[in-house]
Coordinates of C-alpha atoms and ligand atoms in Angstrom, one line a residue:
M2 CA -21.1 -3.8 25.1
R3 CA -17.8 -3.9 26.9
R4 CA -15.1 -1.9 25.2
L5 CA -11.4 -3.0 25.1
T6 CA -9.7 -1.4 28.1
P7 CA -6.3 -1.7 29.9
Q8 CA -7.9 -4.1 32.4
V9 CA -7.8 -6.7 29.6
V10 CA -4.0 -6.6 29.8
S11 CA -4.2 -7.6 33.5
R12 CA -6.7 -10.4 33.0
P13 CA -6.6 -11.4 29.3
P14 CA -9.1 -13.9 27.7
V15 CA -7.4 -17.3 27.3
D16 CA -7.3 -17.0 23.5
L17 CA -5.5 -13.7 23.5
K18 CA -1.7 -13.5 23.2
L19 CA 0.0 -10.4 24.4
S20 CA 3.5 -9.1 25.1
N21 CA 4.6 -8.0 28.5
Y22 CA 6.1 -4.5 28.8
A23 CA 5.3 -1.2 30.5
P24 CA 4.0 1.7 28.4
T25 CA 6.4 4.6 27.7
A26 CA 6.4 7.3 30.3
S27 CA 7.7 10.0 28.0
P28 CA 5.1 12.1 26.0
Y29 CA 7.6 11.9 23.0
T30 CA 8.2 8.6 21.4
G31 CA 11.0 7.2 19.3
I32 CA 8.7 6.5 16.3
V33 CA 6.1 8.9 14.9
H34 CA 4.0 7.2 12.2
L35 CA 1.8 8.9 9.7
G36 CA -1.2 6.9 8.5
V37 CA -2.3 4.5 11.3
G38 CA -4.6 2.5 8.9
A39 CA -5.2 -1.2 8.9
F40 CA -1.8 -2.1 7.4
H41 CA 0.3 -0.2 10.0
R42 CA -1.6 -1.8 12.8
A43 CA -1.1 -5.3 11.5
H44 CA 2.5 -4.9 10.4
Q45 CA 5.0 -2.3 11.8
A46 CA 3.0 -1.9 15.1
V47 CA 3.2 -5.7 15.6
Y48 CA 6.9 -6.0 14.9
T49 CA 7.5 -3.1 17.3
D50 CA 5.2 -4.7 19.9
T51 CA 7.4 -7.8 19.8
I52 CA 10.6 -5.7 20.2
L53 CA 9.3 -3.6 23.1
A54 CA 8.9 -6.8 25.1
I55 CA 12.5 -8.0 24.5
E56 CA 14.6 -4.8 24.6
D57 CA 14.8 -1.4 26.2
G58 CA 14.3 1.7 24.1
N59 CA 11.8 4.4 23.7
W60 CA 10.3 2.8 20.6
Q61 CA 6.6 3.2 21.3
I62 CA 4.7 4.8 18.4
T63 CA 2.9 8.2 18.2
G64 CA 0.4 7.6 15.4
A65 CA -0.9 10.5 13.3
S66 CA -3.8 10.8 11.0
L67 CA -3.5 13.5 8.3
R68 CA -7.1 13.1 7.4
S69 CA -10.1 12.2 9.6
D70 CA -10.3 11.7 13.3
Q71 CA -11.7 8.2 12.8
V72 CA -8.5 6.4 14.0
Q73 CA -8.5 8.6 17.1
Q74 CA -12.1 7.7 17.8
Q75 CA -11.2 4.0 17.4
L76 CA -8.0 3.9 19.4
S77 CA -8.0 6.7 22.1
P78 CA -11.0 5.3 24.1
Q79 CA -9.1 2.0 24.2
N80 CA -5.8 3.6 25.5
C81 CA -4.5 2.8 22.0
L82 CA -4.8 -1.0 22.5
F83 CA -6.1 -3.1 19.7
T84 CA -6.4 -6.7 18.5
V85 CA -4.9 -8.3 15.4
V86 CA -6.7 -11.4 14.2
E87 CA -4.6 -13.6 12.1
K88 CA -6.8 -15.8 9.9
D89 CA -6.4 -18.5 7.4
N90 CA -8.6 -21.4 6.2
Q91 CA -7.6 -23.5 9.3
K92 CA -7.3 -21.2 12.3
Q93 CA -7.7 -17.8 13.9
R94 CA -5.1 -16.3 16.3
Y95 CA -5.7 -13.2 18.5
R96 CA -3.0 -10.8 19.6
L97 CA -3.3 -7.7 21.6
V98 CA -0.9 -4.9 20.4
Q99 CA 0.2 -2.2 22.8
S100 CA 2.9 -0.4 20.9
I101 CA 0.9 2.7 20.0
A102 CA 1.2 5.3 22.8
R103 CA -1.0 8.1 21.4
I104 CA -2.8 9.4 18.4
I105 CA -2.6 12.9 16.9
V106 CA -5.2 14.1 14.4
A107 CA -3.1 16.5 12.3
P108 CA -6.0 18.7 11.0
H109 CA -6.9 19.4 14.7
E110 CA -3.4 19.6 16.1
P111 CA -1.0 20.4 13.3
L112 CA 1.6 21.9 15.6
Q113 CA 1.6 18.9 18.0
L114 CA 2.4 16.6 15.1
I115 CA 5.3 18.8 13.9
E116 CA 6.6 19.0 17.5
A117 CA 6.4 15.2 17.9
M118 CA 8.4 14.7 14.7
A119 CA 10.9 17.5 15.6
A120 CA 11.5 16.3 19.2
D121 CA 14.9 14.9 20.0
A122 CA 13.2 11.7 21.2
C123 CA 11.9 11.0 17.6
K124 CA 14.4 8.8 15.7
I125 CA 12.1 7.4 13.0
I126 CA 9.2 8.9 11.1
G127 CA 7.2 6.1 9.4
L128 CA 4.7 6.3 6.6
T129 CA 1.8 4.2 5.4
I130 CA -0.3 6.9 3.8
T131 CA -1.3 5.1 0.5
E132 CA 0.3 5.8 -2.8
K133 CA -1.6 9.1 -3.3
G134 CA -0.5 10.5 0.0
Y135 CA 3.0 11.2 -1.5
C136 CA 1.4 13.9 -3.8
H137 CA 3.7 12.9 -6.6
N138 CA 3.4 12.1 -10.2
P139 CA 3.6 8.3 -10.4
A140 CA 4.9 8.3 -14.0
T141 CA 7.9 10.6 -13.2
G142 CA 8.4 10.3 -9.5
K143 CA 8.4 14.1 -9.1
L144 CA 6.4 16.2 -6.7
N145 CA 3.0 17.2 -8.2
R146 CA 3.3 21.0 -8.0
Q147 CA -0.4 21.3 -9.1
H148 CA -1.6 19.1 -6.2
P149 CA -3.9 21.4 -4.2
D150 CA -2.3 20.3 -0.9
I151 CA 1.2 21.0 -2.2
V152 CA 0.1 24.4 -3.5
H153 CA -1.3 25.2 -0.1
D154 CA 1.7 23.9 1.8
L155 CA 4.2 25.8 -0.2
E156 CA 2.2 29.0 0.6
H157 CA 1.6 28.0 4.3
P158 CA 4.6 25.8 5.3
S159 CA 4.0 26.1 9.0
T160 CA 0.4 24.9 8.8
P161 CA 0.6 22.1 6.2
L162 CA -1.9 19.6 5.0
S163 CA 0.2 17.0 3.1
A164 CA 2.7 14.4 4.3
P165 CA 5.6 16.1 2.4
G166 CA 4.5 19.4 4.0
F167 CA 4.3 18.0 7.6
I168 CA 7.6 16.2 7.3
T169 CA 9.4 19.2 5.9
A170 CA 8.0 21.5 8.6
A171 CA 9.4 19.1 11.2
L172 CA 12.8 18.9 9.5
L173 CA 12.9 22.7 9.3
Q174 CA 12.5 22.8 13.1
R175 CA 15.2 20.2 13.6
Y176 CA 17.5 22.2 11.2
H177 CA 16.8 25.5 13.1
N178 CA 17.3 23.8 16.4
N179 CA 20.6 22.3 15.2
A180 CA 19.1 19.0 16.2
Q181 CA 20.2 15.5 15.1
G182 CA 19.0 13.9 12.0
V183 CA 16.2 11.3 11.7
S184 CA 15.2 8.4 9.5
I185 CA 12.1 8.6 7.3
L186 CA 10.7 5.1 6.7
S187 CA 8.2 4.7 3.9
C188 CA 6.3 1.4 4.2
D189 CA 4.0 2.0 1.2
N190 CA 3.8 -0.2 -1.9
I191 CA 5.8 2.2 -4.0
P192 CA 8.9 1.3 -6.0
A193 CA 12.1 2.7 -4.3
N194 CA 9.8 4.1 -1.6
G195 CA 12.7 5.6 0.4
K196 CA 14.4 7.2 -2.7
L197 CA 11.0 8.6 -3.8
T198 CA 10.3 10.1 -0.4
R199 CA 13.8 11.6 -0.3
Q200 CA 13.3 13.2 -3.8
L201 CA 9.9 14.6 -2.8
I202 CA 11.1 16.0 0.5
L203 CA 14.2 17.5 -1.0
E204 CA 12.1 19.1 -3.8
F205 CA 9.7 20.5 -1.2
A206 CA 12.5 21.7 1.1
S207 CA 14.5 23.4 -1.7
E208 CA 11.4 25.6 -2.3
L209 CA 11.5 26.7 1.4
D210 CA 15.2 27.0 2.2
A211 CA 18.3 25.9 0.2
G212 CA 20.2 25.4 3.5
L213 CA 17.5 23.0 4.7
A214 CA 17.8 20.9 1.6
T215 CA 21.6 20.6 2.2
W216 CA 21.0 19.7 5.9
I217 CA 18.5 17.0 5.0
D218 CA 20.9 15.6 2.5
E219 CA 23.5 15.3 5.2
H220 CA 21.5 14.3 8.3
V221 CA 18.3 12.5 7.2
S222 CA 18.2 8.9 5.9
F223 CA 15.4 7.4 3.8
P224 CA 15.7 3.6 3.9
C225 CA 13.8 1.7 1.2
T226 CA 11.5 -1.1 2.4
M227 CA 9.6 -4.0 1.0
V228 CA 6.5 -4.6 3.0
D229 CA 4.1 -7.5 2.7
R230 CA 1.1 -8.7 4.6
I231 CA -2.5 -8.8 3.3
V232 CA -4.7 -6.7 5.6
P233 CA -8.2 -6.1 4.2
A234 CA -10.3 -3.2 5.6
T235 CA -12.0 -4.2 8.8
T236 CA -15.8 -4.8 8.6
E237 CA -18.5 -4.6 11.3
A238 CA -18.9 -8.4 11.0
D239 CA -15.2 -8.8 12.0
R240 CA -15.9 -6.7 15.1
I241 CA -19.0 -8.7 16.1
N242 CA -17.1 -12.0 15.6
L243 CA -14.2 -10.7 17.8
E244 CA -16.6 -9.6 20.5
K245 CA -18.2 -13.1 20.5
V246 CA -14.8 -14.8 21.0
L247 CA -13.0 -12.4 23.3
G248 CA -15.9 -10.8 25.1
Y249 CA -14.9 -7.2 24.3
R250 CA -15.7 -4.7 21.6
D251 CA -12.6 -3.5 19.7
D252 CA -13.3 -0.6 17.3
A253 CA -9.6 -0.6 16.2
M254 CA -9.1 -4.3 15.5
V255 CA -7.7 -5.5 12.2
C256 CA -7.7 -8.9 10.5
S257 CA -4.7 -10.1 8.5
E258 CA -3.2 -13.3 7.0
P259 CA -0.6 -15.1 9.1
F260 CA 2.1 -14.3 6.6
S261 CA 4.2 -11.2 7.2
Q262 CA 7.4 -9.9 5.6
W263 CA 9.5 -6.8 6.0
I264 CA 12.7 -6.2 4.2
I265 CA 14.5 -3.0 5.1
E266 CA 17.6 -1.2 4.0
D267 CA 19.8 -0.9 7.0
D268 CA 20.4 2.9 6.8
F269 CA 19.2 4.6 9.9
A270 CA 20.4 8.0 10.9
Q271 CA 19.7 7.6 14.6
G272 CA 19.4 3.9 15.4
R273 CA 16.4 1.7 15.2
P274 CA 14.6 -1.1 17.1
A275 CA 16.1 -4.5 16.6
W276 CA 13.1 -5.4 14.3
E277 CA 15.2 -8.4 13.0
K278 CA 14.4 -10.1 16.4
A279 CA 10.7 -9.9 15.3
G280 CA 11.4 -11.4 11.9
A281 CA 12.3 -8.3 9.7
V282 CA 15.2 -8.8 7.4
F283 CA 17.9 -6.0 6.9
V284 CA 19.6 -5.8 3.6
D285 CA 21.8 -3.4 1.7
D286 CA 19.4 -3.1 -1.2
V287 CA 15.7 -4.0 -1.4
H288 CA 15.3 -3.3 -5.1
N289 CA 15.0 -6.9 -6.3
F290 CA 12.7 -8.0 -3.4
E291 CA 10.5 -5.0 -4.0
T292 CA 10.2 -5.4 -7.7
M293 CA 9.4 -9.1 -7.3
K294 CA 6.7 -8.3 -4.7
L295 CA 5.1 -5.3 -6.5
R296 CA 4.9 -7.1 -9.8
L297 CA 4.0 -10.7 -8.8
L298 CA 1.8 -10.0 -5.7
N299 CA 0.4 -6.6 -6.4
G300 CA 0.4 -6.9 -10.2
S301 CA -1.6 -10.1 -9.9
H302 CA -3.8 -8.5 -7.2
S303 CA -4.7 -5.6 -9.5
A304 CA -5.3 -7.9 -12.5
M305 CA -7.6 -10.0 -10.3
A306 CA -9.3 -6.9 -8.9
Y307 CA -10.3 -5.4 -12.3
L308 CA -11.0 -8.6 -14.3
G309 CA -12.5 -10.4 -11.3
Y310 CA -14.8 -7.6 -10.2
L311 CA -16.1 -7.2 -13.7
A312 CA -16.8 -11.0 -13.8
G313 CA -18.9 -10.7 -10.6
H314 CA -16.3 -11.7 -8.0
D315 CA -16.5 -9.6 -4.9
Y316 CA -13.5 -11.2 -3.2
I317 CA -10.0 -12.3 -4.2
H318 CA -10.4 -15.9 -3.0
Q319 CA -13.3 -16.2 -5.3
V320 CA -11.2 -15.0 -8.3
V321 CA -8.5 -17.6 -7.7
G322 CA -11.2 -20.1 -6.9
D323 CA -12.4 -19.7 -10.5
S324 CA -10.1 -22.0 -12.6
V325 CA -10.2 -19.6 -15.6
F326 CA -8.8 -16.7 -13.6
L327 CA -6.4 -19.0 -11.7
Q328 CA -4.9 -20.2 -15.1
F329 CA -4.7 -16.6 -16.3
I330 CA -2.9 -15.4 -13.2
R331 CA -0.4 -18.2 -13.4
F332 CA 0.2 -17.4 -17.1
L333 CA 0.7 -13.7 -16.2
M334 CA 3.2 -14.5 -13.5
D335 CA 5.1 -17.1 -15.4
E336 CA 5.2 -15.8 -18.9
E337 CA 5.2 -12.0 -18.6
I338 CA 6.2 -11.0 -15.1
T339 CA 8.9 -13.6 -14.2
P340 CA 11.1 -12.6 -17.2
T341 CA 11.2 -9.0 -15.9
L342 CA 12.6 -10.0 -12.5
S343 CA 16.1 -10.3 -11.0
V344 CA 15.3 -12.8 -8.2
P345 CA 17.1 -12.3 -4.9
A346 CA 19.4 -15.2 -4.0
Q347 CA 17.4 -16.1 -0.9
I348 CA 14.2 -16.6 -2.9
D349 CA 13.0 -19.8 -4.7
L350 CA 10.7 -18.1 -7.2
E351 CA 8.5 -21.2 -7.9
T352 CA 7.8 -21.6 -4.2
Y353 CA 7.2 -17.9 -3.9
K354 CA 4.6 -17.9 -6.7
C355 CA 2.9 -21.1 -5.3
E356 CA 2.7 -19.4 -1.9
L357 CA 1.2 -16.3 -3.4
L358 CA -1.6 -18.3 -5.0
Q359 CA -2.3 -20.1 -1.6
R360 CA -2.3 -16.7 0.1
F361 CA -4.8 -15.4 -2.4
A362 CA -7.0 -18.4 -1.8
N363 CA -7.4 -17.6 1.9
S364 CA -11.2 -17.4 2.1
A365 CA -11.1 -16.6 5.8
L366 CA -9.8 -13.2 4.8
K367 CA -12.5 -11.4 2.9
H368 CA -10.4 -9.2 0.7
R369 CA -12.6 -7.2 -1.6
T370 CA -11.7 -6.8 -5.2
Q371 CA -13.1 -3.3 -5.1
Q372 CA -10.7 -2.3 -2.3
I373 CA -7.7 -3.3 -4.4
A374 CA -9.2 -1.7 -7.5
M375 CA -9.2 1.7 -5.9
D376 CA -6.5 4.3 -6.8
G377 CA -5.6 2.4 -10.0
S378 CA -3.9 5.4 -11.5
Q379 CA -1.5 5.4 -8.6
K380 CA -0.9 1.6 -8.6
I381 CA -0.8 0.3 -12.2
P382 CA 2.5 2.1 -13.1
Q383 CA 4.6 0.0 -10.7
R384 CA 2.3 -3.1 -10.8
L385 CA 1.8 -3.6 -14.5
L386 CA 3.3 -0.8 -16.6
Q387 CA 7.0 -1.2 -15.5
A388 CA 6.8 -4.9 -16.4
I389 CA 5.3 -4.0 -19.8
S390 CA 8.1 -1.5 -20.6
H391 CA 10.6 -4.2 -19.6
Q392 CA 9.0 -6.8 -21.8
I393 CA 8.8 -4.4 -24.8
K394 CA 12.4 -3.5 -24.4
H395 CA 13.5 -7.2 -24.4
G396 CA 11.0 -8.4 -27.0
G397 CA 8.9 -10.3 -24.6
S398 CA 5.1 -10.9 -24.6
I399 CA 2.8 -8.3 -23.2
A400 CA -0.6 -9.8 -24.0
A401 CA -1.7 -10.8 -20.4
L402 CA -0.4 -7.6 -18.9
S403 CA -2.3 -5.6 -21.6
L404 CA -5.5 -7.5 -20.9
A405 CA -5.1 -6.5 -17.2
V406 CA -4.6 -2.8 -18.3
A407 CA -7.7 -3.1 -20.5
G408 CA -9.5 -4.5 -17.4
W409 CA -8.5 -1.4 -15.5
I410 CA -9.8 0.9 -18.3
R411 CA -13.1 -1.1 -18.6
Y412 CA -13.4 -0.9 -14.7
S413 CA -12.8 2.8 -14.8
R414 CA -16.1 3.2 -16.8
G415 CA -17.9 2.8 -13.4
I416 CA -20.6 0.5 -14.9
D417 CA -20.5 -3.2 -14.4
E418 CA -21.4 -5.9 -16.9
S419 CA -25.0 -6.0 -15.8
G420 CA -25.3 -2.2 -16.3
T421 CA -25.1 -1.3 -12.6
P422 CA -23.0 1.9 -11.8
Y423 CA -20.4 2.0 -9.0
E424 CA -18.1 4.7 -7.7
I425 CA -14.5 5.0 -8.9
L426 CA -12.3 5.9 -6.0
D427 CA -9.2 7.4 -7.6
P428 CA -7.5 10.8 -7.5
L429 CA -7.8 10.9 -11.3
S430 CA -11.4 9.7 -11.4
E431 CA -12.7 13.0 -12.8
K432 CA -10.2 13.0 -15.6
L433 CA -10.9 9.3 -16.5
H434 CA -14.6 10.0 -16.4
A435 CA -14.1 13.0 -18.8
L436 CA -12.0 10.9 -21.2
Y437 CA -14.8 8.3 -21.3
A438 CA -17.4 10.9 -21.9
E439 CA -15.4 12.6 -24.7
S440 CA -14.4 9.4 -26.5
G441 CA -17.7 8.3 -28.1
A442 CA -18.5 4.7 -28.8
T443 CA -15.3 3.3 -30.3
T444 CA -12.5 2.0 -28.1
D445 CA -9.6 3.4 -30.1
T446 CA -10.1 7.1 -29.3
L447 CA -10.6 6.2 -25.6
V448 CA -7.5 4.0 -25.5
R449 CA -5.4 6.7 -27.3
A450 CA -6.6 9.3 -24.8
I451 CA -6.0 7.2 -21.7
L452 CA -2.5 6.1 -22.8
A453 CA -1.7 9.8 -23.2
V454 CA -2.4 10.6 -19.6
P455 CA 1.1 11.7 -18.5
E456 CA 0.6 11.1 -14.7
I457 CA 0.2 7.4 -15.5
F458 CA 1.9 6.4 -18.7
P459 CA 5.5 7.3 -19.4
R460 CA 5.5 8.9 -22.9
Q461 CA 7.5 6.2 -24.6
L462 CA 5.1 3.5 -23.4
G463 CA 1.9 5.5 -24.1
E464 CA 3.1 6.0 -27.7
N465 CA 4.1 2.4 -28.3
Q466 CA 2.0 1.1 -31.1
A467 CA 2.1 -2.6 -30.1
F468 CA 1.0 -1.8 -26.6
Y469 CA -1.8 0.5 -27.9
E470 CA -3.0 -2.3 -30.3
K471 CA -3.1 -4.9 -27.6
V472 CA -4.9 -2.8 -25.1
N473 CA -7.4 -1.7 -27.7
F474 CA -8.0 -5.3 -28.8
Y475 CA -8.6 -6.5 -25.3
L476 CA -10.8 -3.6 -24.4
G477 CA -12.9 -4.5 -27.4
E478 CA -13.0 -8.1 -26.2
L479 CA -14.1 -7.1 -22.7
N480 CA -16.8 -4.8 -24.1
E481 CA -18.1 -7.5 -26.5
H482 CA -17.7 -10.7 -24.4
G483 CA -17.4 -9.6 -20.8
S484 CA -14.5 -10.4 -18.5
K485 CA -14.7 -14.1 -17.9
L486 CA -15.2 -15.1 -21.5
S487 CA -12.5 -12.7 -22.6
V488 CA -10.0 -14.4 -20.3
E489 CA -11.2 -17.8 -21.5
R490 CA -10.7 -16.7 -25.1
F491 CA -7.3 -15.4 -24.1
L492 CA -6.3 -18.8 -22.7
E493 CA -7.8 -20.6 -25.7
A494 CA -5.8 -18.6 -28.1
R495 CA -2.6 -19.5 -26.2
K496 CA -3.3 -23.2 -26.6
D497 CA -2.8 -22.9 -30.3
Q498 CA 0.6 -21.3 -29.9
P499 CA 3.8 -23.4 -30.0
Ligands
NAI1 P1 -6.2 2.3 5.2 O1 -7.2 2.9 4.3 O2 -6.6 1.4 6.4 O3 -5.3 3.4 5.8 C1 -4.8 4.4 5.0 C2 -4.1 5.5 5.8 O4 -3.6 6.4 4.9 C3 -5.1 6.2 6.7 O5 -4.5 6.5 7.9 C4 -5.4 7.5 5.9 O6 -5.7 8.6 6.8 C5 -4.1 7.7 5.2 N1 -4.2 8.5 4.0 C6 -5.0 8.3 3.0 N2 -4.9 9.3 2.1 C7 -3.9 10.1 2.5 C8 -3.3 11.3 2.1 N3 -3.7 11.8 0.9 N4 -2.4 11.9 2.8 C9 -2.0 11.4 4.0 N5 -2.6 10.3 4.5 C10 -3.5 9.6 3.8 O7 -5.2 1.5 4.2 P2 -4.1 0.4 4.7 O8 -4.6 -0.9 4.5 O9 -3.5 0.8 6.0 O10 -3.0 0.6 3.5 C11 -2.2 1.8 3.5 C12 -1.1 1.5 2.6 O11 -0.2 0.6 3.1 C13 -1.4 1.0 1.2 O12 -1.8 2.0 0.3 C14 -0.1 0.3 0.8 O13 0.8 1.3 0.3 C15 0.5 -0.1 2.1 N6 0.3 -1.6 2.3 C16 -1.0 -2.1 2.6 C17 -1.2 -3.4 2.7 C18 -2.5 -4.1 2.9 O14 -2.7 -5.3 2.7 N7 -3.5 -3.3 3.5 C19 0.0 -4.4 2.6 C20 1.2 -3.7 2.2 C21 1.3 -2.4 2.1
CS2_2 C1 -3.3 -4.6 -2.4 C2 -2.2 -4.5 -1.3 O1 -4.8 -2.9 -1.7 C3 -4.0 -3.3 -2.6 O2 -3.9 -2.7 -3.6 O3 -2.8 -5.1 -3.5 O4 -2.5 -3.7 -0.3 C4 -1.8 -5.9 -0.8 O5 -2.8 -6.4 0.0 C5 -0.5 -5.8 -0.1 O6 0.5 -5.2 -0.8 C6 0.0 -7.2 0.4 O7 1.3 -7.0 1.0

């Protein structure tokens, strides 16, 4: 086995595209990024790789893991080089990415991470740490003070565990050093991700030092972003295929679709790379882009993940390849999500929705329904529930959205339609499991109990009778008929309506 090494850059295989630039000499880089998972590698690291080849600037990335050392084991032996494979049903394209300079494993080197973010050289702190990494309450957008990592970090602020704790520790150093401000760039699928991050950091900082909170307010910017590129978790089969084509083993490779979109609010405290030259779009306000993407793409994704998995589909392309689910998703998009959107002037919504369905049908990209199903408690508020609240307020239909929520509840039972158990990966899995165990055989007690979980359901929505009735009805359907037949019955019932 020949591992990917810098020699590849001097004599690359013919199929491999790569940019030409020298690695940064400085130990401190302009960008420090928390959460160097699959998405960061196929998205922000690629945009930055393009820019490094066309303009000067210390914009290489120091990547940090706040959890395991897996990313370091993948990247460090390869001098942080890795391959992105763009795949669709027609072709595969290979690109070597060189924009990551080094990796810090925070649990091993917490002070080095704080120092990297507090350094004058650092202008941007990026985040792709998943929804749960923000340690907030998704229903209220406030810091979850009961979160064990937050409890720890407020007691031990100089040796933190959480992302809010690490960022605040670095900002405290900058404040004490009278240093310049910095931009905190959340690239997670969270509504108003910049505003939310600001709120959480200010809440955390106020607990430590009121002067720090004022300094952050004046010196630190939190641009909101809409990010989009489907990047499934890499499998061993992906690595073996890459080795066959390119002749080297790449433990850090990622596969993604060709499509990529990055819409960013142009509010940077200390400058930024000219990412627009790599295709990013800078706007004053991302709200309408983000709502459109979170509800149409991610809302459909979650609906397909729960209902599709229950119907026996392991991958997203299989779900949209099943005409019953395809019709259902199109109905969900057109009848219940579209009415909740203010569409940005640059977007033709019909084209956008058709392209989404084509992207979902990409069978070269094996996107597991169970990957999307994880962390449902952190995802469904912005993907499904906000659209439901909007529809209720404006007298619109919530049937398909409620069937998707019922799909999530049925999925959370952890037993599939053939009786086989599976693991629920969700920060609230214990709570959901306990609610299932306590609720007995009928759906109504369970649905009442789940809709009363304050971390997920805003009170007004959880107490809405029409919503409760719909979810209860569809959960009964799913239990009685299974997912596919329930969706068929749903569509059949729509045919009779005017
Ligand atoms: P991944 O599983 O490959 O990486 C997740 C990263 O988050 C890892 O570095 C992990 O250490 C870190 N992390 C997990 N829990 C954490 C916690 N509690 N605190 C701090 N760090 C934590 O996942 P991937 O694919 O990179 O996705 C990450 C996020 O990126 C998603 O949750 C989403 O918000 C966003 N995203 C992902 C897309 C995709 O298709 N994969 C596309 C658009 C956005
Ligand atoms: C997916 C997203 O994992 C999930 O929950 O819905 O990561 C999705 O692939 C991206 O948002 C696409 O941009």
